[in-house]
XYZ file of C-alpha atoms in Angstrom:
412
model
C -10.845 21.574 -12.015
C -8.493 18.869 -10.801
C -10.041 15.391 -10.940
C -8.536 12.553 -8.918
C -9.343 8.863 -8.778
C -10.257 7.466 -5.381
C -11.968 4.378 -4.007
C -14.470 3.615 -1.254
C -14.143 0.171 0.308
C -17.127 -1.186 2.247
C -18.126 -4.398 3.972
C -20.401 -6.521 1.806
C -22.937 -9.126 2.894
C -23.890 -11.287 -0.099
C -26.815 -13.680 0.101
C -26.036 -17.415 -0.165
C -26.967 -17.452 -3.870
C -24.834 -14.373 -4.520
C -21.918 -15.841 -2.573
C -22.127 -18.971 -4.718
C -21.972 -16.892 -7.918
C -19.076 -14.846 -6.612
C -17.143 -17.911 -5.480
C -17.506 -19.430 -8.954
C -16.358 -16.140 -10.442
C -13.300 -16.079 -8.182
C -12.418 -19.597 -9.254
C -12.773 -18.744 -12.947
C -10.636 -15.616 -12.558
C -7.975 -17.659 -10.790
C -7.963 -20.335 -13.515
C -7.780 -17.778 -16.320
C -4.914 -15.949 -14.616
C -2.882 -19.079 -13.865
C -3.351 -20.744 -17.254
C -2.614 -17.553 -19.152
C 0.466 -16.912 -17.043
C 1.768 -20.436 -17.648
C 1.064 -20.087 -21.394
C 2.899 -16.770 -21.627
C 5.795 -18.180 -19.618
C 6.061 -21.193 -21.947
C 5.911 -19.018 -25.073
C 8.640 -16.715 -23.858
C 11.097 -19.301 -22.528
C 10.211 -22.182 -24.866
C 9.447 -20.455 -28.165
C 11.172 -17.089 -27.465
C 7.974 -15.261 -28.418
C 6.586 -12.253 -26.581
C 2.870 -12.099 -25.793
C 0.780 -8.938 -25.837
C -2.723 -8.173 -24.620
C -4.321 -9.062 -27.966
C -2.773 -12.542 -28.026
C -3.638 -13.132 -24.352
C -7.254 -12.086 -24.932
C -7.463 -14.470 -27.914
C -6.105 -17.233 -25.672
C -8.959 -16.544 -23.229
C -11.481 -16.901 -26.063
C -9.879 -20.190 -27.087
C -10.029 -21.509 -23.514
C -13.742 -20.744 -23.249
C -14.368 -22.632 -26.498
C -12.902 -25.922 -25.213
C -14.990 -28.633 -23.557
C -12.596 -28.838 -20.609
C -13.144 -25.183 -19.684
C -16.665 -24.661 -20.986
C -17.763 -23.761 -17.449
C -15.941 -20.448 -17.843
C -19.020 -19.292 -19.786
C -21.220 -19.691 -16.711
C -19.885 -16.504 -15.103
C -19.633 -12.958 -16.366
C -16.920 -12.430 -18.976
C -16.018 -8.991 -17.597
C -13.937 -10.174 -14.579
C -12.142 -12.679 -16.824
C -11.173 -9.971 -19.293
C -10.083 -7.724 -16.438
C -7.800 -10.514 -15.196
C -6.056 -10.489 -18.595
C -5.689 -6.693 -18.414
C -4.275 -6.830 -14.891
C -1.782 -9.483 -15.979
C -0.658 -7.286 -18.860
C -0.114 -4.409 -16.419
C 1.840 -6.759 -14.138
C 4.155 -7.687 -17.001
C 4.576 -4.040 -17.957
C 5.562 -3.169 -14.389
C 7.962 -6.118 -14.283
C 9.798 -5.128 -17.460
C 9.898 -1.515 -16.215
C 11.531 -2.841 -12.991
C 8.711 -1.505 -10.838
C 7.574 -4.921 -9.587
C 8.642 -8.535 -9.505
C 7.609 -11.241 -11.916
C 3.864 -12.063 -11.843
C 3.020 -14.999 -9.602
C 0.351 -17.680 -9.742
C -2.800 -17.138 -7.691
C -3.736 -19.474 -4.841
C -7.196 -20.471 -3.714
C -6.116 -19.975 -0.097
C -5.347 -16.270 -0.406
C -7.457 -13.198 -1.028
C -9.953 -13.626 -3.873
C -11.160 -10.723 -6.007
C -13.066 -9.955 -9.196
C -13.289 -6.572 -10.898
C -16.316 -5.402 -12.867
C -16.289 -2.525 -15.350
C -19.353 -0.488 -16.331
C -20.651 -3.249 -18.599
C -20.604 -5.742 -15.713
C -22.625 -3.913 -13.070
C -25.488 -1.475 -12.588
C -25.471 1.167 -9.855
C -28.574 3.242 -9.170
C -29.636 5.220 -6.098
C -27.019 3.570 -3.927
C -27.930 -0.001 -4.961
C -25.510 -2.316 -6.767
C -26.455 -5.077 -9.203
C -23.667 -7.297 -10.495
C -23.755 -9.383 -13.658
C -25.415 -12.819 -13.318
C -27.342 -11.594 -10.229
C -31.041 -10.768 -9.989
C -30.927 -8.997 -6.615
C -28.737 -6.101 -5.449
C -25.653 -6.816 -3.384
C -26.028 -5.644 0.201
C -23.204 -3.501 1.597
C -22.696 -1.031 4.440
C -21.645 2.511 3.530
C -18.992 3.854 5.911
C -18.788 7.561 4.968
C -21.658 9.551 6.545
C -20.580 12.821 4.877
C -20.841 11.309 1.362
C -24.144 10.307 -0.211
C -23.744 6.836 -1.787
C -26.495 7.631 -4.279
C -24.461 10.556 -5.635
C -21.334 8.635 -6.652
C -20.797 7.249 -10.156
C -18.357 4.329 -9.902
C -16.247 3.463 -12.930
C -15.277 0.011 -11.658
C -16.453 -2.228 -8.822
C -14.208 -4.809 -7.160
C -15.669 -7.550 -4.979
C -13.207 -9.400 -2.742
C -13.153 -12.025 0.004
C -10.467 -12.267 2.670
C -9.043 -15.646 3.772
C -10.957 -15.216 7.033
C -14.266 -15.063 5.134
C -15.061 -11.338 5.163
C -16.543 -9.834 2.000
C -15.757 -6.359 0.675
C -16.834 -4.208 -2.244
C -14.694 -1.333 -3.522
C -16.043 1.502 -5.695
C -13.534 3.362 -7.893
C -14.776 6.925 -8.399
C -13.461 10.057 -10.079
C -13.974 13.044 -7.782
C -12.878 16.649 -7.643
C -9.495 17.196 -6.073
C -9.602 18.069 -2.363
C -8.857 21.581 -1.193
C -5.240 22.029 -0.227
C -4.500 22.659 3.428
C -3.444 26.123 4.585
C 0.270 26.714 5.021
C 1.804 26.229 8.451
C 5.322 27.540 7.799
C 6.799 24.435 9.444
C 9.121 21.717 8.177
C 9.981 18.371 9.753
C 12.660 15.770 9.291
C 11.598 12.223 10.164
C 13.960 9.477 11.332
C 12.368 6.027 11.292
C 13.374 3.333 13.752
C 12.298 0.212 15.614
C 12.241 1.246 19.279
C 10.560 4.544 18.356
C 8.659 4.239 15.104
C 9.479 7.823 14.137
C 11.396 10.711 15.669
C 10.873 14.200 14.248
C 13.236 17.134 14.187
C 10.861 18.887 16.607
C 11.824 16.339 19.266
C 8.565 14.369 19.078
C 8.915 10.612 19.441
C 6.194 8.362 18.049
C 6.301 5.050 19.903
C 6.303 1.819 17.930
C 3.011 0.017 18.695
C 4.494 -3.396 17.738
C 1.167 -4.758 16.561
C 2.488 -8.157 15.535
C 4.485 -8.672 18.741
C 1.441 -7.927 20.923
C -0.631 -10.573 19.188
C 2.296 -12.928 18.628
C 1.386 -15.387 21.392
C -2.217 -15.765 20.269
C -1.135 -16.088 16.644
C 1.437 -18.763 17.520
C -1.205 -20.685 19.482
C -3.595 -20.633 16.511
C -0.839 -21.773 14.172
C 0.064 -24.705 16.453
C -3.570 -25.775 16.467
C -3.636 -25.540 12.688
C -0.507 -27.691 12.394
C -2.119 -30.456 14.477
C -5.266 -30.645 12.344
C -5.624 -33.209 9.603
C -5.414 -31.799 6.083
C -8.772 -31.523 4.388
C -10.774 -31.744 7.629
C -13.425 -29.292 8.779
C -11.462 -28.509 11.936
C -8.473 -27.516 9.828
C -10.649 -25.104 7.851
C -11.852 -23.545 11.123
C -8.297 -23.295 12.471
C -7.110 -21.710 9.226
C -9.875 -19.103 9.482
C -8.750 -18.240 13.035
C -5.179 -17.725 11.852
C -6.433 -15.521 9.019
C -8.553 -13.460 11.422
C -5.566 -12.935 13.716
C -3.468 -11.700 10.802
C -6.301 -9.424 9.652
C -6.524 -7.789 13.080
C -2.773 -7.119 13.071
C -2.948 -5.736 9.543
C -5.906 -3.474 10.332
C -4.332 -2.161 13.561
C -1.066 -1.389 11.795
C -2.841 0.387 8.933
C -4.843 2.497 11.397
C -1.656 3.541 13.208
C 0.157 4.417 9.972
C -2.797 6.468 8.728
C -2.988 8.468 11.953
C 0.766 9.133 12.086
C 1.063 10.139 8.420
C -2.030 12.366 8.543
C -0.741 14.204 11.610
C 2.603 14.896 9.929
C 1.015 16.119 6.686
C -1.452 18.403 8.447
C 1.169 19.986 10.678
C 4.017 20.622 8.216
C 4.530 22.175 4.802
C 7.744 20.238 4.122
C 8.444 16.672 5.227
C 11.849 15.043 4.757
C 12.372 11.287 5.118
C 15.147 8.806 4.413
C 15.183 6.506 1.397
C 15.439 3.303 3.420
C 16.406 0.066 1.708
C 13.753 -2.000 3.448
C 14.198 -4.992 1.129
C 17.861 -5.175 2.090
C 17.285 -4.529 5.781
C 14.879 -7.443 6.216
C 17.698 -9.816 5.268
C 18.942 -9.332 8.816
C 17.431 -12.372 10.510
C 17.567 -10.775 13.943
C 15.550 -7.696 12.961
C 13.545 -8.871 9.943
C 10.343 -9.525 11.899
C 10.498 -6.210 13.743
C 11.275 -4.248 10.561
C 8.413 -5.893 8.697
C 6.026 -5.119 11.557
C 6.885 -1.406 11.356
C 5.536 -0.951 7.826
C 8.031 1.730 6.745
C 7.311 1.247 3.043
C 3.562 1.666 3.516
C 4.173 4.711 5.707
C 6.202 6.399 2.988
C 3.540 5.644 0.371
C 0.919 7.232 2.624
C 3.074 10.315 3.068
C 3.545 10.610 -0.697
C -0.099 10.563 -1.735
C -1.364 12.529 1.271
C 1.269 15.233 0.755
C 0.316 15.487 -2.912
C -3.378 15.874 -2.060
C -2.750 18.466 0.647
C -0.305 20.571 -1.372
C 2.633 19.644 0.841
C 6.107 18.702 -0.327
C 7.889 15.444 0.478
C 11.652 15.204 0.038
C 13.530 11.913 0.182
C 17.131 11.953 1.406
C 19.603 9.540 -0.142
C 19.958 6.314 1.843
C 23.754 6.755 2.163
C 23.509 10.144 3.851
C 25.187 9.833 7.321
C 22.403 11.466 9.306
C 23.167 9.781 12.647
C 26.887 10.599 12.549
C 26.470 14.232 11.453
C 26.245 16.981 14.075
C 23.116 19.004 13.352
C 24.678 22.120 14.917
C 28.157 22.424 13.366
C 28.118 19.720 10.683
C 30.961 17.648 12.156
C 31.007 14.062 10.829
C 32.014 11.257 13.164
C 34.279 8.540 11.833
C 32.126 5.811 13.357
C 29.068 5.465 15.571
C 27.908 2.094 16.886
C 24.228 1.213 16.890
C 24.240 0.781 20.669
C 25.314 4.400 21.214
C 22.108 6.331 21.808
C 23.645 9.674 22.877
C 26.933 11.261 21.875
C 28.778 14.552 22.292
C 30.134 16.417 19.301
C 33.955 16.741 19.595
C 33.865 19.972 17.581
C 31.168 22.123 19.217
C 30.556 20.132 22.404
C 26.815 19.728 21.818
C 25.324 16.581 23.344
C 22.915 14.832 20.992
C 20.193 12.293 21.269
C 21.009 9.962 18.382
C 17.526 9.846 16.837
C 16.650 13.529 17.289
C 20.001 14.559 15.846
C 19.440 12.247 12.871
C 16.013 13.814 12.258
C 17.517 17.315 12.345
C 20.278 16.297 9.953
C 17.706 14.767 7.595
C 15.723 18.003 7.678
C 18.845 20.061 6.929
C 19.692 17.841 3.971
C 16.164 18.175 2.599
C 16.086 21.947 3.005
C 19.423 22.215 1.195
C 17.561 21.417 -2.025
C 15.338 24.477 -1.515
C 18.127 26.815 -0.407
C 17.653 26.252 3.313
C 14.351 28.131 3.770
C 11.385 25.965 4.792
C 9.022 28.491 3.280
C 10.615 28.303 -0.149
C 10.589 24.534 -0.518
C 9.588 23.768 -4.078
C 7.115 26.666 -4.392
C 4.070 24.839 -3.109
C 1.470 26.339 -0.767
C 3.892 27.584 1.856
C 4.147 30.853 3.746
C 6.282 33.610 2.225
C 7.142 37.124 3.335
C 6.122 40.171 1.296
C 4.575 38.293 -1.627
C 1.226 36.578 -2.054
C 1.060 32.833 -1.782
C 1.954 31.217 -5.145
C -0.190 28.779 -7.014
C -0.349 25.218 -5.729
C 2.225 22.832 -7.090
C 1.217 19.566 -8.689
C 2.464 16.207 -7.504
C 6.217 16.013 -7.743
C 8.617 13.103 -7.632
C 10.631 12.713 -4.414
C 14.045 14.325 -4.882
C 17.073 12.343 -3.690
C 19.584 14.422 -1.736
C 23.239 13.736 -2.390
C 24.713 17.048 -1.269
C 27.424 17.469 1.303
C 26.744 17.894 5.014
C 24.284 20.772 5.405
C 23.689 22.399 8.779
C 20.499 23.881 10.185
C 20.898 27.608 10.581
C 20.348 29.279 13.920
C 20.658 26.058 15.865
C 17.218 24.798 14.761
């Protein structure tokens, strides 16, 4: 049986004594992370010595033995050790070129502490953390899942800059049942005016979450700028700014979840472009709008949801000229300005909507990897003729498409 790792994040409501313990824990985790990071940085660039997890863990023990940092012993040692492990993973991802160099933690950002099995006790839906005598109160948000039946492997307690508390339970559960085949495939062209345009002609409007709340957010930030540093009013103004950002972030995440889920449920094969978002945001005129779209998060959602549902996601190479390629005859235009929203193919005479044509061309390029048949894409749970449905495919890496200029057959 396939076992997957998932997490359930809930709102938490710690008592004043519990909040005090957690705040001290957050501070200790932050100090351990920052001091260890500075020590590793100095060893590497000053002494040309690499630091592994064993040396970093010994450095933590040495810090706790000093008089200056003796207060590190007042909190549970589990979150401190987890901070060292997370930093080691961050360095591993950096050297593997999967992430940027680890950064120092700030007291003004999100605070979190992770507890392993030795740092918490979970029984009958009640959670006791280390250094606490009473269970931590939280609200369970999944009515179809019994909280008393889960067996969390780790528990992460966090606090947003706006003051909200959360608790996240990491659980190993049986893999979900794969969705039945639909026999449909879709190419998706992402944009700013329309968030996404599919090869079926559907246009998903861009909600522009940040732009809608931009005036209120700017007003809160002006109030914050006028407050004196260190004052109580500044702390209140900072919380209002954080709450405004949280509302934008939550609204955007809700929209991306709904859009990605609808695409995964309705199609066996989904083809998207490999957009260079990091390079696109360097355009000062469009950086704010591109960041508000959340294209990178949308693609991540498509990847893990497609893997769970037995769908297949194909990623087309970023240099593929989807907008300039006629989806009917394959003719490639020499140039096409961004302001041109419709154009007529000089070869076959077909008049195209720029975005819909791009989505169809993206779909054709993705299907070229599977031989052009949506039902034969990668052998996952898709509909075939004359033969029983094959066994479900496991998660596969997105395949870049660098073929020529494929054309949808039959004018699809």
